[in-house]
């Protein structure tokens, strides 16, 4: 059963204004409509379900760190610092290799080739990342490092791909067991399983087609054997070096559940404030975590 949306994730005034067909309904009726119909249709429950609005909210804080801006940072201004696995020159070189623009690449204040946030000595009111956590070999280690950068009451703002509407569609959702196993191993490189999933089980990335229920390209299954062989060869040839793939596949409910469980297990001082459902026509959902002590 889907996790019911929490009241603080639902803005009745926003829902009413963006759904003229529901304009005469009261707040409780709107909430019931969203739970019974709106969620499945992808009707957004609040403005912050969209990344651009979440960015506006985060950008008002006095100090914020953006992780992984690459060639197009989400945040800008004197209150923003940037962390990436490459410095400015390295990001420019990578962007040119992929025929991407370099004009918006920012100065990178903190660099770690392994994505190790523990190299940062400063603290921030908030941290922001977009399409970053799914690349982390160890999700819990990443979240714990983010927590170390925040004071009590600080925030982690995230935009996270929804596996149902991107190329991860056919890969199963990640579980708390997956997260804890990676943490036990203190994983710093992606597993053969993740490389095979990325190389062989990913599909097209057309958002609209996914929302229309069209998830598979012609010949997808016919090419599966060859794609598996190619992924295994890629992993062998890397000889332990880092291969950039997705290690984690989420939908909003499972992400909320996993972070809540990690907090309840006293493994993480971050707790979900809000996790919004994915709006129709988008392939990402937004979430806000806050730093509070785990229960004892």
Short mmCIF file of C-alpha atoms in Angstrom, two decimals, residues 125 150-155 290-292:
data_model
loop_
_atom_site.label_atom_id
_atom_site.label_comp_id
_atom_site.label_asym_id
_atom_site.label_seq_id
_atom_site.Cartn_x
_atom_site.Cartn_y
_atom_site.Cartn_z
CA UNK A 125 22.71 26.08 7.02
CA UNK A 150 24.89 20.84 9.07
CA UNK A 151 24.06 22.35 12.46
CA UNK A 152 21.06 21.02 14.39
CA UNK A 153 18.01 22.16 12.44
CA UNK A 154 19.97 22.41 9.18
CA UNK A 155 18.49 21.09 5.94
CA UNK A 290 16.51 18.06 8.53
CA UNK A 291 19.19 17.31 11.11
CA UNK A 292 17.80 16.12 14.41
#
